[in-house]
């Protein structure tokens, strides 16, 4: 089974690219993030026409996560247990954002995750990001406590560069989110809960990235970050036979600022 993740940065703007790549890359399951639309606005038909069932969680033009599968979608869950809530406005009640969607596809529990950005160090959104990651770690650990043999893939845009080699310039990001010690510790805590980065052994760094900003010729200069990951449970990790970051999909007309990341499961 070929499993992929892609921050598409607006599915309505890029649905043709995504559907075309699914066919060319022979992908069985694709988790998407930052779809930027409500459930009613999601362009379902191109996926159905290509033979994929699709589920989506989106409330407005922000965030949004989806899973497309041609090998079945069962036990769909919007949000993980204990997922923190957020509100930008004191007068608006906090609610869970469209950042986590789980489904079982051909025996693999796939979670499409769009981790909060954090905005800037010290902001309420930065604290929310750390709380969100801590809650995910606690819940994910419980999944394995309940079933140590579970095949789980937590995939998506983590908005964290776990090591210095995962950014093009340590100096350029000094004092910014994505690289701070608390964020990296939160990511490492999930690894400590027996989940592993199943892509990195096949795509060693440095200068191997998944995201390049649109500005200042960042992509042609390869000034990027590695922030998109597939973290697998022990049972899933032992099935991985191949993995890659599909850098070519960052090229061309109107690309996302992220590249797809994929794994093959034996």
GROMACS .gro file of C-alpha atoms in nm:
model
  266
    1UNK     CA    1   0.000   0.000   0.000
    2UNK     CA    2   0.129   0.345  -0.088
    3UNK     CA    3   0.044   0.610   0.172
    4UNK     CA    4   0.112   0.980   0.121
    5UNK     CA    5   0.061   1.313   0.292
    6UNK     CA    6   0.045   1.658   0.134
    7UNK     CA    7  -0.026   2.005   0.263
    8UNK     CA    8  -0.211   2.119  -0.048
    9UNK     CA    9  -0.252   2.485   0.056
   10UNK     CA   10  -0.611   2.513  -0.077
   11UNK     CA   11  -0.764   2.206  -0.236
   12UNK     CA   12  -1.001   2.410  -0.452
   13UNK     CA   13  -0.705   2.586  -0.612
   14UNK     CA   14  -0.510   2.264  -0.664
   15UNK     CA   15  -0.754   1.978  -0.700
   16UNK     CA   16  -0.652   1.910  -1.061
   17UNK     CA   17  -0.285   1.887  -0.962
   18UNK     CA   18  -0.365   1.660  -0.670
   19UNK     CA   19  -0.588   1.427  -0.870
   20UNK     CA   20  -0.331   1.410  -1.150
   21UNK     CA   21  -0.052   1.327  -0.907
   22UNK     CA   22  -0.256   1.056  -0.735
   23UNK     CA   23  -0.283   0.875  -1.068
   24UNK     CA   24   0.077   0.930  -1.175
   25UNK     CA   25   0.219   0.829  -0.837
   26UNK     CA   26  -0.017   0.533  -0.793
   27UNK     CA   27  -0.110   0.642  -0.441
   28UNK     CA   28  -0.359   0.432  -0.243
   29UNK     CA   29  -0.421   0.670   0.047
   30UNK     CA   30  -0.357   1.044   0.058
   31UNK     CA   31  -0.389   1.257   0.370
   32UNK     CA   32  -0.428   1.627   0.296
   33UNK     CA   33  -0.388   1.934   0.513
   34UNK     CA   34  -0.472   2.303   0.482
   35UNK     CA   35  -0.761   2.236   0.247
   36UNK     CA   36  -0.898   2.584   0.328
   37UNK     CA   37  -1.264   2.509   0.274
   38UNK     CA   38  -1.578   2.386   0.448
   39UNK     CA   39  -1.710   2.034   0.399
   40UNK     CA   40  -1.970   2.167   0.157
   41UNK     CA   41  -1.703   2.339  -0.054
   42UNK     CA   42  -1.468   2.042  -0.082
   43UNK     CA   43  -1.433   1.927  -0.448
   44UNK     CA   44  -1.527   1.564  -0.400
   45UNK     CA   45  -1.613   1.470  -0.759
   46UNK     CA   46  -1.258   1.458  -0.906
   47UNK     CA   47  -1.159   1.211  -0.634
   48UNK     CA   48  -1.465   0.994  -0.688
   49UNK     CA   49  -1.402   0.998  -1.062
   50UNK     CA   50  -1.048   0.874  -0.997
   51UNK     CA   51  -1.174   0.588  -0.779
   52UNK     CA   52  -1.116   0.738  -0.436
   53UNK     CA   53  -1.350   0.769  -0.142
   54UNK     CA   54  -1.286   1.088   0.049
   55UNK     CA   55  -1.364   1.229   0.394
   56UNK     CA   56  -1.302   1.588   0.496
   57UNK     CA   57  -1.312   1.805   0.805
   58UNK     CA   58  -1.337   2.177   0.739
   59UNK     CA   59  -1.541   2.451   0.899
   60UNK     CA   60  -1.440   2.762   0.704
   61UNK     CA   61  -1.160   2.899   0.486
   62UNK     CA   62  -0.893   2.814   0.746
   63UNK     CA   63  -0.713   2.486   0.821
   64UNK     CA   64  -0.897   2.174   0.700
   65UNK     CA   65  -0.787   1.810   0.675
   66UNK     CA   66  -0.893   1.527   0.447
   67UNK     CA   67  -0.823   1.163   0.360
   68UNK     CA   68  -0.871   1.010   0.015
   69UNK     CA   69  -0.851   0.633  -0.020
   70UNK     CA   70  -0.907   0.373  -0.290
   71UNK     CA   71  -0.865   0.088  -0.038
   72UNK     CA   72  -1.156   0.178   0.190
   73UNK     CA   73  -1.233   0.432   0.462
   74UNK     CA   74  -1.377   0.306   0.790
   75UNK     CA   75  -1.422   0.431   1.147
   76UNK     CA   76  -1.391   0.799   1.060
   77UNK     CA   77  -1.320   1.026   1.357
   78UNK     CA   78  -1.308   1.405   1.353
   79UNK     CA   79  -1.051   1.520   1.608
   80UNK     CA   80  -0.857   1.305   1.850
   81UNK     CA   81  -0.963   1.246   2.209
   82UNK     CA   82  -0.857   1.539   2.425
   83UNK     CA   83  -0.785   1.772   2.132
   84UNK     CA   84  -0.754   2.128   2.270
   85UNK     CA   85  -0.981   2.408   2.158
   86UNK     CA   86  -0.900   2.756   2.031
   87UNK     CA   87  -1.056   3.095   1.978
   88UNK     CA   88  -0.896   3.414   1.849
   89UNK     CA   89  -1.163   3.633   2.006
   90UNK     CA   90  -1.251   3.658   2.376
   91UNK     CA   91  -1.620   3.694   2.293
   92UNK     CA   92  -1.624   3.375   2.084
   93UNK     CA   93  -1.632   3.040   2.263
   94UNK     CA   94  -1.327   2.823   2.197
   95UNK     CA   95  -1.385   2.518   1.978
   96UNK     CA   96  -1.180   2.237   1.826
   97UNK     CA   97  -1.030   2.344   1.493
   98UNK     CA   98  -1.028   2.137   1.173
   99UNK     CA   99  -0.682   1.998   1.234
  100UNK     CA  100  -0.717   1.622   1.290
  101UNK     CA  101  -0.904   1.352   1.101
  102UNK     CA  102  -0.867   0.980   1.152
  103UNK     CA  103  -0.981   0.683   0.941
  104UNK     CA  104  -0.890   0.319   0.896
  105UNK     CA  105  -0.773   0.237   0.544
  106UNK     CA  106  -0.695  -0.125   0.461
  107UNK     CA  107  -0.610  -0.199   0.823
  108UNK     CA  108  -0.397   0.112   0.882
  109UNK     CA  109  -0.523   0.380   1.117
  110UNK     CA  110  -0.438   0.701   0.933
  111UNK     CA  111  -0.444   1.040   1.105
  112UNK     CA  112  -0.423   1.350   0.886
  113UNK     CA  113  -0.280   1.619   1.113
  114UNK     CA  114  -0.229   1.991   1.070
  115UNK     CA  115  -0.044   2.101   1.381
  116UNK     CA  116  -0.101   2.464   1.488
  117UNK     CA  117   0.160   2.707   1.354
  118UNK     CA  118   0.231   2.886   1.682
  119UNK     CA  119   0.259   3.226   1.510
  120UNK     CA  120   0.531   3.374   1.732
  121UNK     CA  121   0.709   3.264   2.047
  122UNK     CA  122   0.520   3.370   2.356
  123UNK     CA  123   0.187   3.420   2.182
  124UNK     CA  124  -0.132   3.245   2.304
  125UNK     CA  125  -0.123   3.043   1.981
  126UNK     CA  126   0.227   2.919   2.066
  127UNK     CA  127   0.101   2.795   2.404
  128UNK     CA  128  -0.196   2.636   2.225
  129UNK     CA  129   0.042   2.458   1.987
  130UNK     CA  130   0.236   2.305   2.274
  131UNK     CA  131  -0.086   2.205   2.450
  132UNK     CA  132  -0.215   2.049   2.126
  133UNK     CA  133   0.102   1.844   2.081
  134UNK     CA  134   0.103   1.730   2.443
  135UNK     CA  135  -0.257   1.614   2.412
  136UNK     CA  136  -0.178   1.429   2.089
  137UNK     CA  137   0.116   1.257   2.253
  138UNK     CA  138  -0.095   1.145   2.548
  139UNK     CA  139  -0.370   1.010   2.324
  140UNK     CA  140  -0.128   0.839   2.085
  141UNK     CA  141   0.048   0.670   2.373
  142UNK     CA  142  -0.289   0.538   2.492
  143UNK     CA  143  -0.358   0.395   2.146
  144UNK     CA  144  -0.048   0.178   2.178
  145UNK     CA  145  -0.121   0.090   2.539
  146UNK     CA  146  -0.461  -0.036   2.428
  147UNK     CA  147  -0.316  -0.225   2.130
  148UNK     CA  148   0.065  -0.253   2.099
  149UNK     CA  149   0.026  -0.418   1.758
  150UNK     CA  150  -0.186  -0.137   1.612
  151UNK     CA  151  -0.080  -0.007   1.272
  152UNK     CA  152  -0.100   0.370   1.308
  153UNK     CA  153   0.029   0.644   1.078
  154UNK     CA  154   0.025   1.000   1.212
  155UNK     CA  155   0.094   1.207   0.903
  156UNK     CA  156   0.086   1.567   0.796
  157UNK     CA  157   0.223   1.914   0.847
  158UNK     CA  158   0.374   1.921   1.195
  159UNK     CA  159   0.500   2.282   1.173
  160UNK     CA  160   0.817   2.174   1.353
  161UNK     CA  161   1.170   2.131   1.220
  162UNK     CA  162   1.300   1.874   1.473
  163UNK     CA  163   1.674   1.926   1.411
  164UNK     CA  164   1.902   2.204   1.294
  165UNK     CA  165   1.963   2.024   0.965
  166UNK     CA  166   1.591   2.050   0.892
  167UNK     CA  167   1.617   2.424   0.816
  168UNK     CA  168   1.823   2.592   0.550
  169UNK     CA  169   1.968   2.842   0.800
  170UNK     CA  170   1.966   2.813   1.178
  171UNK     CA  171   2.044   3.185   1.200
  172UNK     CA  172   1.749   3.280   0.978
  173UNK     CA  173   1.505   3.105   1.212
  174UNK     CA  174   1.664   3.204   1.542
  175UNK     CA  175   1.394   3.315   1.784
  176UNK     CA  176   1.113   3.195   1.555
  177UNK     CA  177   0.858   2.922   1.597
  178UNK     CA  178   0.912   2.576   1.444
  179UNK     CA  179   1.266   2.545   1.585
  180UNK     CA  180   1.234   2.626   1.954
  181UNK     CA  181   1.335   2.379   2.223
  182UNK     CA  182   0.979   2.335   2.360
  183UNK     CA  183   0.843   2.255   2.012
  184UNK     CA  184   1.124   2.011   1.938
  185UNK     CA  185   1.080   1.850   2.279
  186UNK     CA  186   0.708   1.808   2.208
  187UNK     CA  187   0.791   1.634   1.879
  188UNK     CA  188   1.053   1.415   2.048
  189UNK     CA  189   0.798   1.318   2.314
  190UNK     CA  190   0.584   1.160   2.043
  191UNK     CA  191   0.887   0.968   1.919
  192UNK     CA  192   0.948   0.859   2.278
  193UNK     CA  193   0.593   0.721   2.280
  194UNK     CA  194   0.721   0.460   2.029
  195UNK     CA  195   0.633   0.639   1.707
  196UNK     CA  196   0.914   0.679   1.455
  197UNK     CA  197   0.991   0.901   1.158
  198UNK     CA  198   0.966   0.633   0.890
  199UNK     CA  199   1.069   0.861   0.603
  200UNK     CA  200   1.400   1.000   0.726
  201UNK     CA  201   1.599   0.673   0.691
  202UNK     CA  202   1.521   0.685   0.318
  203UNK     CA  203   1.573   1.062   0.282
  204UNK     CA  204   1.875   1.157   0.494
  205UNK     CA  205   1.975   1.521   0.525
  206UNK     CA  206   2.100   1.782   0.541
  207UNK     CA  207   1.921   2.015   0.297
  208UNK     CA  208   1.632   1.772   0.241
  209UNK     CA  209   1.312   1.971   0.289
  210UNK     CA  210   0.936   1.944   0.244
  211UNK     CA  211   0.840   2.314   0.251
  212UNK     CA  212   0.971   2.623   0.074
  213UNK     CA  213   0.817   2.968   0.114
  214UNK     CA  214   0.690   3.133  -0.204
  215UNK     CA  215   0.898   3.447  -0.148
  216UNK     CA  216   1.261   3.536  -0.219
  217UNK     CA  217   1.321   3.244  -0.460
  218UNK     CA  218   1.330   3.009  -0.165
  219UNK     CA  219   1.256   2.700  -0.372
  220UNK     CA  220   1.513   2.751  -0.651
  221UNK     CA  221   1.772   2.828  -0.383
  222UNK     CA  222   1.659   2.526  -0.177
  223UNK     CA  223   1.604   2.742   0.129
  224UNK     CA  224   1.340   2.527   0.292
  225UNK     CA  225   1.234   2.338   0.601
  226UNK     CA  226   1.150   1.976   0.674
  227UNK     CA  227   0.820   2.001   0.860
  228UNK     CA  228   0.600   1.731   0.698
  229UNK     CA  229   0.633   1.386   0.849
  230UNK     CA  230   0.491   1.036   0.859
  231UNK     CA  231   0.525   0.896   1.209
  232UNK     CA  232   0.451   0.525   1.237
  233UNK     CA  233   0.372   0.291   1.523
  234UNK     CA  234   0.613  -0.004   1.568
  235UNK     CA  235   0.389  -0.241   1.372
  236UNK     CA  236   0.359   0.005   1.084
  237UNK     CA  237   0.726   0.105   1.083
  238UNK     CA  238   0.841  -0.251   1.023
  239UNK     CA  239   0.633  -0.261   0.703
  240UNK     CA  240   0.795   0.043   0.539
  241UNK     CA  241   0.991  -0.065   0.232
  242UNK     CA  242   1.040   0.273   0.064
  243UNK     CA  243   0.985   0.642   0.134
  244UNK     CA  244   1.043   0.968  -0.048
  245UNK     CA  245   0.981   1.340  -0.054
  246UNK     CA  246   0.839   1.419  -0.397
  247UNK     CA  247   1.023   1.745  -0.455
  248UNK     CA  248   0.921   1.767  -0.821
  249UNK     CA  249   0.562   1.848  -0.718
  250UNK     CA  250   0.678   2.179  -0.572
  251UNK     CA  251   0.756   2.286  -0.930
  252UNK     CA  252   0.527   2.390  -1.212
  253UNK     CA  253   0.224   2.614  -1.232
  254UNK     CA  254   0.055   2.720  -0.906
  255UNK     CA  255   0.217   2.461  -0.679
  256UNK     CA  256   0.157   2.420  -0.310
  257UNK     CA  257   0.444   2.547  -0.098
  258UNK     CA  258   0.479   2.190   0.038
  259UNK     CA  259   0.586   1.873  -0.141
  260UNK     CA  260   0.410   1.539  -0.095
  261UNK     CA  261   0.573   1.279   0.128
  262UNK     CA  262   0.503   0.909   0.073
  263UNK     CA  263   0.581   0.563   0.203
  264UNK     CA  264   0.533   0.215   0.062
  265UNK     CA  265   0.410  -0.051   0.304
  266UNK     CA  266   0.507  -0.409   0.229
   0.00000   0.00000   0.00000
